[in-house]
Coordinates of C-alpha atoms in Angstrom, one line a residue:
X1 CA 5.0 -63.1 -20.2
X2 CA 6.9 -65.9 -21.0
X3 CA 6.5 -68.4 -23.6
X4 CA 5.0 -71.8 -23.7
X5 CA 7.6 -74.5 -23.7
X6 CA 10.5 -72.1 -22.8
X7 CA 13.0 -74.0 -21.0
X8 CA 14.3 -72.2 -17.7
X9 CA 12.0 -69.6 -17.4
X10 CA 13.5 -67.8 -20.8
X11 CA 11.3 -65.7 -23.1
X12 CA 10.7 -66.4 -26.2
X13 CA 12.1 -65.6 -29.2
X14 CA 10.9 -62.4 -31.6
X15 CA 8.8 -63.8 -34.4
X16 CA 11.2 -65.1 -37.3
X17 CA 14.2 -64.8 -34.6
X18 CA 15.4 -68.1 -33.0
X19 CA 18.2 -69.1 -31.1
X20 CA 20.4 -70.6 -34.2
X21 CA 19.7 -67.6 -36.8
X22 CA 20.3 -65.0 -33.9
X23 CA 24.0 -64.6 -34.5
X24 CA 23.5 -64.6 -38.5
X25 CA 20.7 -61.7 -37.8
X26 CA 23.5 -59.5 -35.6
X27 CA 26.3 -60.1 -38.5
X28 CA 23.9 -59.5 -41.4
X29 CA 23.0 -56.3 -39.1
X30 CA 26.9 -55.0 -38.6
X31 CA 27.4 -55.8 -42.7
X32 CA 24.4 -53.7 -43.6
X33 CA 25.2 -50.9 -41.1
X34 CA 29.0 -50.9 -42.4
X35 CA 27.4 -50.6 -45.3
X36 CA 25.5 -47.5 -45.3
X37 CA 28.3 -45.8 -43.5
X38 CA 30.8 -46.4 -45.8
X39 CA 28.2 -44.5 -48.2
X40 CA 27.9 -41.9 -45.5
X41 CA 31.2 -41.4 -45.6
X42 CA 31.3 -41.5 -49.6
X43 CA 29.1 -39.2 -49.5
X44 CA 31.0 -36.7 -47.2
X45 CA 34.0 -37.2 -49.4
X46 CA 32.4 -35.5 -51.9
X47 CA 29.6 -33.2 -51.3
X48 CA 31.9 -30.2 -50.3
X49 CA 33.6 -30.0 -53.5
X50 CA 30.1 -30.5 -55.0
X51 CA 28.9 -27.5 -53.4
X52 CA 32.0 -25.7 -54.2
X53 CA 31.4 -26.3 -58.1
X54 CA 28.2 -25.5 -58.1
X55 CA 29.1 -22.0 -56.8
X56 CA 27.6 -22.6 -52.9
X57 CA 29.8 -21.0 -50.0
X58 CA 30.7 -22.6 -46.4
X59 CA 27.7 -20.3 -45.1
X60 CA 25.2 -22.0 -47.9
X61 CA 27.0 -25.5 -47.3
X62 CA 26.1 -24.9 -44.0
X63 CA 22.0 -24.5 -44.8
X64 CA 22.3 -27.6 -46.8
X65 CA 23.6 -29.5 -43.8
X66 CA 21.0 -27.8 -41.7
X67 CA 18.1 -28.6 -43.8
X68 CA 19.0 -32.6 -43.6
X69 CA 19.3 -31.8 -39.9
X70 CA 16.0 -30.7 -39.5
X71 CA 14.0 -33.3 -41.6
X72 CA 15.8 -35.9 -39.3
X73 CA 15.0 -33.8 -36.1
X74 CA 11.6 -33.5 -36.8
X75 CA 11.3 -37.1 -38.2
X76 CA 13.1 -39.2 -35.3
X77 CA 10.3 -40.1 -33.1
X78 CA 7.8 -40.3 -36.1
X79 CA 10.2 -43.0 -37.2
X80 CA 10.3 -44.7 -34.0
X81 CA 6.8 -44.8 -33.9
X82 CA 7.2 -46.6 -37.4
X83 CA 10.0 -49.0 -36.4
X84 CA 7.2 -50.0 -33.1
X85 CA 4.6 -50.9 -35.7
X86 CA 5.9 -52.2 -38.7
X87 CA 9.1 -53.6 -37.2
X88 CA 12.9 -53.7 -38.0
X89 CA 12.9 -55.3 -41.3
X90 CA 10.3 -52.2 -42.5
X91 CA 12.7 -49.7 -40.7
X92 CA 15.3 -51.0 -42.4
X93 CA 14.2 -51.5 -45.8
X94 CA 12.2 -47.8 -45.5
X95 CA 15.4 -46.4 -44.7
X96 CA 17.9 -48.1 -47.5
X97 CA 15.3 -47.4 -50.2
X98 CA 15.0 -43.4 -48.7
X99 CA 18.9 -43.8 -49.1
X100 CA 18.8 -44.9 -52.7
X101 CA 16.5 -42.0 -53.1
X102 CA 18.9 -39.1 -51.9
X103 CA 22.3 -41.0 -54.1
X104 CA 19.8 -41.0 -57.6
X105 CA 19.2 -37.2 -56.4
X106 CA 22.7 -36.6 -55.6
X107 CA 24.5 -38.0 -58.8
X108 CA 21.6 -36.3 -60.9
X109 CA 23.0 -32.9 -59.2
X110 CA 26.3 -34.0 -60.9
X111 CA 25.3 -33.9 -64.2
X112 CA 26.2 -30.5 -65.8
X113 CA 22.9 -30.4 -67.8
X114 CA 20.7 -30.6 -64.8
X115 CA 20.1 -27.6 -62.4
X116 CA 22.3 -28.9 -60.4
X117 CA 22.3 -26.5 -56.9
X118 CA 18.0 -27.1 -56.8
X119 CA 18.5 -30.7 -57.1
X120 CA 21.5 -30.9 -54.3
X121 CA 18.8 -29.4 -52.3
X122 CA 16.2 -31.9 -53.4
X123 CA 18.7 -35.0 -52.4
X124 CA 18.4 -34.2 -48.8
X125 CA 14.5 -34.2 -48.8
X126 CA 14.5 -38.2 -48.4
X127 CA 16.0 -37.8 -45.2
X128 CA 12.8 -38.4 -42.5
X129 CA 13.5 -42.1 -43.3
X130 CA 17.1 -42.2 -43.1
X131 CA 17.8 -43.6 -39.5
X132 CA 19.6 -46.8 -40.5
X133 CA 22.1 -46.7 -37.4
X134 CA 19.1 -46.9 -34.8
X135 CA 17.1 -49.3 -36.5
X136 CA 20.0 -51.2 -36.4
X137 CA 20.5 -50.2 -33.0
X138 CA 17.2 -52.1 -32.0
X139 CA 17.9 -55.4 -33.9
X140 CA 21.5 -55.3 -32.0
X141 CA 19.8 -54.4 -28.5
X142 CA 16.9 -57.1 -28.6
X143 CA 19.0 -60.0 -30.0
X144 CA 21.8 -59.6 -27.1
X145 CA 21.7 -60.6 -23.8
X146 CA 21.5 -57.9 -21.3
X147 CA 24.7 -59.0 -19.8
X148 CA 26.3 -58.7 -23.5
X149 CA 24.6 -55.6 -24.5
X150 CA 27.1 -52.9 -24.3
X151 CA 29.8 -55.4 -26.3
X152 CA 26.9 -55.7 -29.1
X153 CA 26.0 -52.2 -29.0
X154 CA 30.5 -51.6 -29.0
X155 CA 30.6 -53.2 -31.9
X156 CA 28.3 -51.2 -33.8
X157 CA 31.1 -48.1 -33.4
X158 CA 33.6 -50.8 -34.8
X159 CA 31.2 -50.5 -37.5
X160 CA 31.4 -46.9 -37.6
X161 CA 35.2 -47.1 -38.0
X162 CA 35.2 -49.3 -40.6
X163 CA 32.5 -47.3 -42.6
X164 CA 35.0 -44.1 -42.3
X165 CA 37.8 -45.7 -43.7
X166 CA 36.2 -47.6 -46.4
X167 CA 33.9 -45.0 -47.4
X168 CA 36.4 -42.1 -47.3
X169 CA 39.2 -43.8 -49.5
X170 CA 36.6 -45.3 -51.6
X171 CA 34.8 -41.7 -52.4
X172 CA 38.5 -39.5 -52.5
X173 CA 40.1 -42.3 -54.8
X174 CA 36.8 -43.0 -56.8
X175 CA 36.2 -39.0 -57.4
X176 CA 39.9 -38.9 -58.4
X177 CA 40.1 -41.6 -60.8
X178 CA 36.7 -41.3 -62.6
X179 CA 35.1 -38.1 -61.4
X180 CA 32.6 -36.7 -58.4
X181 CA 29.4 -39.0 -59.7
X182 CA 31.2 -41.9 -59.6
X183 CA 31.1 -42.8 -55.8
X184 CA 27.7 -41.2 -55.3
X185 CA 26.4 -44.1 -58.7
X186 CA 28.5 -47.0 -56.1
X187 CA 26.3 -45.5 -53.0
X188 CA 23.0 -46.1 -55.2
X189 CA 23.5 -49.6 -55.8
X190 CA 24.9 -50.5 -52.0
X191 CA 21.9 -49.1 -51.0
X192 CA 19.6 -50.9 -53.1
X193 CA 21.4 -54.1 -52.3
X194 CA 21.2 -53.0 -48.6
X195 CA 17.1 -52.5 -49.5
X196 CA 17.3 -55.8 -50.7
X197 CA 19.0 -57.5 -48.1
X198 CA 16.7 -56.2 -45.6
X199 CA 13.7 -56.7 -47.0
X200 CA 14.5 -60.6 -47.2
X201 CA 17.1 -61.5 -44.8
X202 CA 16.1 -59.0 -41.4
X203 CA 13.0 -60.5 -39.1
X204 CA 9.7 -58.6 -39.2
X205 CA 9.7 -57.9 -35.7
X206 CA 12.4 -57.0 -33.3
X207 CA 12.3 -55.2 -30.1
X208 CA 15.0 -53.9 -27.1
X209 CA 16.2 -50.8 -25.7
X210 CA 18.0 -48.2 -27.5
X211 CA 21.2 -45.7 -27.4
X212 CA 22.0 -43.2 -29.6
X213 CA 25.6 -42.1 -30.7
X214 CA 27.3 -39.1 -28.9
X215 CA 26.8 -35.8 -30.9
X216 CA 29.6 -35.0 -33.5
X217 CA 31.0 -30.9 -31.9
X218 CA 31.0 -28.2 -34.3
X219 CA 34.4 -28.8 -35.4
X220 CA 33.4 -32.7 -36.7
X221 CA 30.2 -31.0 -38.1
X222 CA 32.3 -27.8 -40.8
X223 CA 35.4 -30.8 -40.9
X224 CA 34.8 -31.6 -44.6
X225 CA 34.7 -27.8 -45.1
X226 CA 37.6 -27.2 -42.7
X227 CA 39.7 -30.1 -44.9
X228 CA 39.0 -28.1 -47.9
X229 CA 40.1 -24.6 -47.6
X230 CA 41.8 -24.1 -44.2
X231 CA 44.4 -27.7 -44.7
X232 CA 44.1 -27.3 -48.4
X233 CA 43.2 -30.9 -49.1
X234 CA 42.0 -32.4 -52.1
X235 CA 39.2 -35.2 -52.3
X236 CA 41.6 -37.7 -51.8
X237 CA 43.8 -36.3 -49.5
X238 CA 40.6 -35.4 -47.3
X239 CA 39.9 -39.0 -47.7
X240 CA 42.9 -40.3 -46.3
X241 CA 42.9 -38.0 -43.0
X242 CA 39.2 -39.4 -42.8
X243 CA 40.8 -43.2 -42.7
X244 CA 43.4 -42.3 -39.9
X245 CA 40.6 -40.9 -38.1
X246 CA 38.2 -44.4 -38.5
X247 CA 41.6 -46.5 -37.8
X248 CA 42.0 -44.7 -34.4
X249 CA 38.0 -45.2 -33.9
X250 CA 38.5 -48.7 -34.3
X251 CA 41.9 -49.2 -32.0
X252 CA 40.4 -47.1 -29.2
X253 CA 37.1 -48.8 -29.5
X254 CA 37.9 -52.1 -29.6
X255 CA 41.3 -52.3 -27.4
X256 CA 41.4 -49.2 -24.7
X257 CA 37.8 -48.3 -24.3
X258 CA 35.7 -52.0 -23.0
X259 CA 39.2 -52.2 -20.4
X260 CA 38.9 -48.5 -19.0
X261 CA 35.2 -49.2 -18.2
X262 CA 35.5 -52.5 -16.4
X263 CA 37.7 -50.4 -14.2
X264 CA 35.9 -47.3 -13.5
X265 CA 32.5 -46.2 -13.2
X266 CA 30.4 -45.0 -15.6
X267 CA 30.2 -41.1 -14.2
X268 CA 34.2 -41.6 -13.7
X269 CA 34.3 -42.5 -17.3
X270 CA 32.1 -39.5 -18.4
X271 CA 33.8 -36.9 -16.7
X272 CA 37.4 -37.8 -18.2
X273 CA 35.7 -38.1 -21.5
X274 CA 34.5 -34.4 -21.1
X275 CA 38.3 -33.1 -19.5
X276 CA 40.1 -34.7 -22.8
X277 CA 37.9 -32.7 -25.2
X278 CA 37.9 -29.8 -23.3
X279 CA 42.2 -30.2 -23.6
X280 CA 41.8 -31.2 -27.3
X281 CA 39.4 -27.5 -27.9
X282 CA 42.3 -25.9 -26.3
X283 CA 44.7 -27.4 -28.9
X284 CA 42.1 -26.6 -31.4
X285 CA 42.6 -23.1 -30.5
X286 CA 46.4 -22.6 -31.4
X287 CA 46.0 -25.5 -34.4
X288 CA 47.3 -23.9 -37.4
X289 CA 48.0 -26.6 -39.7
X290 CA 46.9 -30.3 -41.1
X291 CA 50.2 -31.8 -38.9
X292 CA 48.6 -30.3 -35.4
X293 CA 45.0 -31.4 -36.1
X294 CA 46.9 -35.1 -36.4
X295 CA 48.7 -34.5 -33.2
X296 CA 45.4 -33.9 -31.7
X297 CA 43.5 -36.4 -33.6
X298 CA 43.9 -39.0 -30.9
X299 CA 42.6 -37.0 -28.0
X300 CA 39.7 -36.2 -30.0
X301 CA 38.4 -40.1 -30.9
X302 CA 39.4 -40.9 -27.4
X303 CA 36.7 -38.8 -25.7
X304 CA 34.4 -39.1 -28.6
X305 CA 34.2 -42.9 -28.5
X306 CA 34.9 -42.9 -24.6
X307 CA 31.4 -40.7 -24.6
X308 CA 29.7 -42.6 -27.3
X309 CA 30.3 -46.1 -25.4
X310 CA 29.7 -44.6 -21.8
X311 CA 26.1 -43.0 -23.0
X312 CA 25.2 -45.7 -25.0
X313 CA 25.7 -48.0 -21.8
X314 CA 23.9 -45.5 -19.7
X315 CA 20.8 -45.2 -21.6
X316 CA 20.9 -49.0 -22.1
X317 CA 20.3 -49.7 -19.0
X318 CA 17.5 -46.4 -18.4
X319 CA 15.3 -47.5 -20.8
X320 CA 12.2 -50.0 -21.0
X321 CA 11.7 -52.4 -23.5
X322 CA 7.9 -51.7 -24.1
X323 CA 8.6 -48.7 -25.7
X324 CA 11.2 -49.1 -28.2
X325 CA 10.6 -47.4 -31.1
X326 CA 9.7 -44.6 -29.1
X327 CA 12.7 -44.0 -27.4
X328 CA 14.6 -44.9 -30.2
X329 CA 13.1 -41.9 -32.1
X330 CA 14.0 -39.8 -29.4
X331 CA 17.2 -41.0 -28.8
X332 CA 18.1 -40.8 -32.8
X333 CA 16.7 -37.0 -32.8
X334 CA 19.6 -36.1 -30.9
X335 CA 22.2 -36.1 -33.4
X336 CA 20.0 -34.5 -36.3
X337 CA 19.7 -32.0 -33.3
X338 CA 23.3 -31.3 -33.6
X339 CA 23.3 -31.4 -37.7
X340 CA 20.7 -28.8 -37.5
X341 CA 22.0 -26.2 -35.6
X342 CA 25.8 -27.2 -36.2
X343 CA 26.3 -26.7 -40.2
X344 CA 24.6 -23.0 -39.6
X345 CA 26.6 -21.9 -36.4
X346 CA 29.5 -23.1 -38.1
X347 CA 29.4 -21.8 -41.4
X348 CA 28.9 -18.6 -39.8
X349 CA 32.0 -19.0 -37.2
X350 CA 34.0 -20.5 -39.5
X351 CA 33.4 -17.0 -42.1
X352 CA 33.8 -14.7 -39.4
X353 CA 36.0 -15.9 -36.8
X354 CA 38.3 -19.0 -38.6
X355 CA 39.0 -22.3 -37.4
X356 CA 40.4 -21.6 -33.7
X357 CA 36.5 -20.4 -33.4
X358 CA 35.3 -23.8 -33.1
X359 CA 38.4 -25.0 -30.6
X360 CA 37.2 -21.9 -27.9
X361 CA 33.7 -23.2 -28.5
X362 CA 34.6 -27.0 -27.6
X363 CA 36.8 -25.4 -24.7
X364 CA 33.7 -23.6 -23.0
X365 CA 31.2 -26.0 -23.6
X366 CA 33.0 -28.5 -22.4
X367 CA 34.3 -26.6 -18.8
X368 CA 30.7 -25.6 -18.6
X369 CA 29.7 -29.8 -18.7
X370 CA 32.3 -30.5 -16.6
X371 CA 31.8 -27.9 -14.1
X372 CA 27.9 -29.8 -13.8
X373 CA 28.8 -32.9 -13.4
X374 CA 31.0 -32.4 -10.8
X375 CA 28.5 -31.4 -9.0
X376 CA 26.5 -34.6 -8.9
X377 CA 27.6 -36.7 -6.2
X378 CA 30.1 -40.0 -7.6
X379 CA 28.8 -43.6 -7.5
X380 CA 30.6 -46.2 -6.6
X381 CA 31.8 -48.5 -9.4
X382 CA 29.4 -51.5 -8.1
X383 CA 26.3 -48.8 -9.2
X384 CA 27.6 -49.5 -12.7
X385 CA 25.7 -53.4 -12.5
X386 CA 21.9 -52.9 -12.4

C-alpha cells in the first residue's frame, strides 16, 4: 500500500525514517555494529586465557562456548519475534544493554576474590538478547534499495573486518599493558554507549528482509584455543594474527569479492567458495606451525567471505518483507547453531585427535557439499536478477 503523497508510485518511509536521515541511520548502524564487534573480538582475545587461569581445559572451554550457543539457538526466532514488535531501535538497545550485562559479569569473573569459574558461566546467561549483527541486519536491509541491497548488506562484513582488527589488538595489547579486566571494563562502557546510542539515535520501526552470516567451521570455532597451545601465542600475539585475518576480510570483501559476482552466478560462486575450503581443510591437515596457518590464511577468508556475500545475496532475494523479524530469528539461529555444537565437537577432537582433526573434518564436509550441489542443475548468470 503506498503512501499518500508519494511521488512516483514510491512507498513511504518507516516511521522516524525519511529520505534525508536514511544515510545517517545506515552509518550510525555500521558505527554501532563495528562497535560491538570490536568488543566481540575483545572479548575472544581474552576469554581463553581466562579460562586457562581459572583452571578450565579446552574440553570445559568448549561447554562454555556451547552453553552461549545454545541460549542464542533457542533465542533466535523468539528475538525476531521481538524485533517485529517492538522494532529495531528496541532490538537494538535490548541487545547492547544484554551486552553490558555479560562484560559487568565477565570482568567480575576477573577479580581474584570472586568465584570466578561460576561467574564466567553466569556472563554468558545474557546471551538470548545478544543478536546485535541481525538487528542491524534489518535496519541495513529496509533502508536500501533493492537494487543496492547486497552492497549495504557487503558492507556490514567490512564491518566485521574492522571489528577483528580493532578488537583483537585492542584486547591482546590492553590485557598486556594493564591486565585481563582491562579490555572486558572498555567492552562495558562501549556497550552502554552503544545502549545509549540506540535508544536515541536508531528509528522505532524498521523493516526488510534478512541474511545471516555464513557459519564459522570448527577450526574458526577452537581458533582462540588452537592460538594458545598448539602456535604457542600469547594474548597479544593471538591478537595480531586475529588483525591479519580482519585485514584480509576487508581486502577480499571490499575489492575481489562484489567483481567476481558481477561475473558469475550466484551457484558458480557458491561452488568455488565450497572447492577453496575444501583445498584450505586439506592444508589444514599437514599444517604444523603458525607460518602454514598464514600461508593458508588467504584461502580460508576467500571462501568464507565469498560464502558469506553469496548467501547473504541469496536469501535476500528469497525472503518477504512481511515477515521480518521472523526470518531474521531464524536466519540468526544458524550461527548459534554452529557455536553450540562446534566448541563441544572441538574440544573433544582437538584432546583426542590434535589440530589436523579439524582440517579432515573441513575436507569431508566440504566434498560432501560439493558433491550436492553439483548435482543441481547450473543457472544461467541472467537467473542471478530477480
Amino acid at each position: 500500500m503506498q503512501g499518500a503523497g508519494a511521488p512516483g508510485g514510491q512507498s513511504r518511509a518507516p516511521c522516524g525514517t525519511g529520505a534525508r536521515s536514511r544515510p545517517r541511520v545506515l552509518l550510525l548502524t555500521y558505527l554501532l555494529t563495528t562497535l560491538d564487534l570490536t568488543c566481540l573480538f575483545m572479548q575472544f582475545s581474552v576469554l581463553p586465557y581466562l579460562s586457562r587461569r581459572l583452571g578450565l581445559d579446552s574440553v570445559a572451554f568448549g561447554y562454555l562456548q556451547t552453553v552461549f550457543g545454545a541460549l542464542q539457538l533457542l533465542s533466535g526466532p523468539m528475538f525476531g519475534r521481538f524485533a517485529d514488535q517492538r522494532g529495531a531501535r528496541a532490538a537494538l538497545t535490548a541487545s547492547f544493554l544484554a551486552g553490558s550485562a555479560l562484560y559487568l559479569l565477565l570482568a567480575a569473573a576477573c577479580s581474584p576474590g570472586l568465584p570466578g569459574t561460576a561467574l564466567l558461566f553466569a556472563s554468558r546467561l545474557p546471551a538470548p538478547l545478544l543478536h546485535t549483527l541481525p538487528a542491524a541486519q534489518m535496519v541495513v536491509a529496509d533502508l536500501s534499495a533493492p537494487a543496492e541491497r547486497p552492497a549495504a548488506l557487503g558492507r556490514l562484513g567490512l564491518c566485521f573486518g574492522v571489528g577483528t582488527i580493532l578488537g583483537s589488538l585492542l584486547g591482546g595489547t590492553l590485557s598486556a599493558a594493564c591486565g585481563i579486566q582491562c579490555p572486558v571494563l572498555v567492552a562495558l562502557v562501549a556497550n552502554l554507549l552503544g545502549a545509549a546510542l540506540s535508544a536515541t539515535c536508531i528509528p522505532a520501526s524498521t523493516k526488510g528482509a534478512q541474511a545471516q552470516a555464513a557459519p564459522p567451521g570448527l577450526f574458526m570455532v577452537m581458533f582462540s584455543i588452537i592460538c594458545m597451545d598448539f602456535f604457542r601465542l600469547d594474548a597479544a600475539q593471538a591478537g595480531y594474527l586475529m588483525s591479519a585475518f580482519g585485514v584480509l576480510l576487508m581486502v577480499i570483501q571490499g575489492l575481489v569479492i562484489g567483481r567476481l559476482s558481477s561475473r558469475f552466478s550466484e551457484a558458480a560462486l557458491v561452488r568455488a567458495s565450497v572447492l577453496v575450503l575444501s583445498l584450505v581443510g586439506l592444508a589444514m591437515a599437514l599444517m604444523s606451525t603458525v607460518f602454514h596457518f598464514c600461508l593458508l590464511m588467504p584461502g580460508l577468508v576467500f571462501g568464507l567471505c565469498l560464502l558469506n556475500v553469496v548467501t547473504d545475496s541469496m536469501l535476500t532475494k528469497a525472503v518477504s518483507a512481511s515477515d521480518t523479524g521472523t526470518m531474521l530469528g531464524l536466519c540468526a539461529a544458524v550461527q548459534p547453531l554452529t557455536r553450540t555444537l562446534g566448541p563441544t565437537l572441538g574440544g573433544l577432537l582437538y584432546r583426542g585427535f590434535g589440530v589436523p582433526a579439524f582440517g579432515h573434518v573441513q575436507l569431508a564436509v566440504n566434498l560432501l557439499v560439493l558433491l550436492a550441489l553439483c548435482r543441481q542443475p547450473t543457472p544461467r548468470k541472467a537467473d542471478k536478477v530477480q
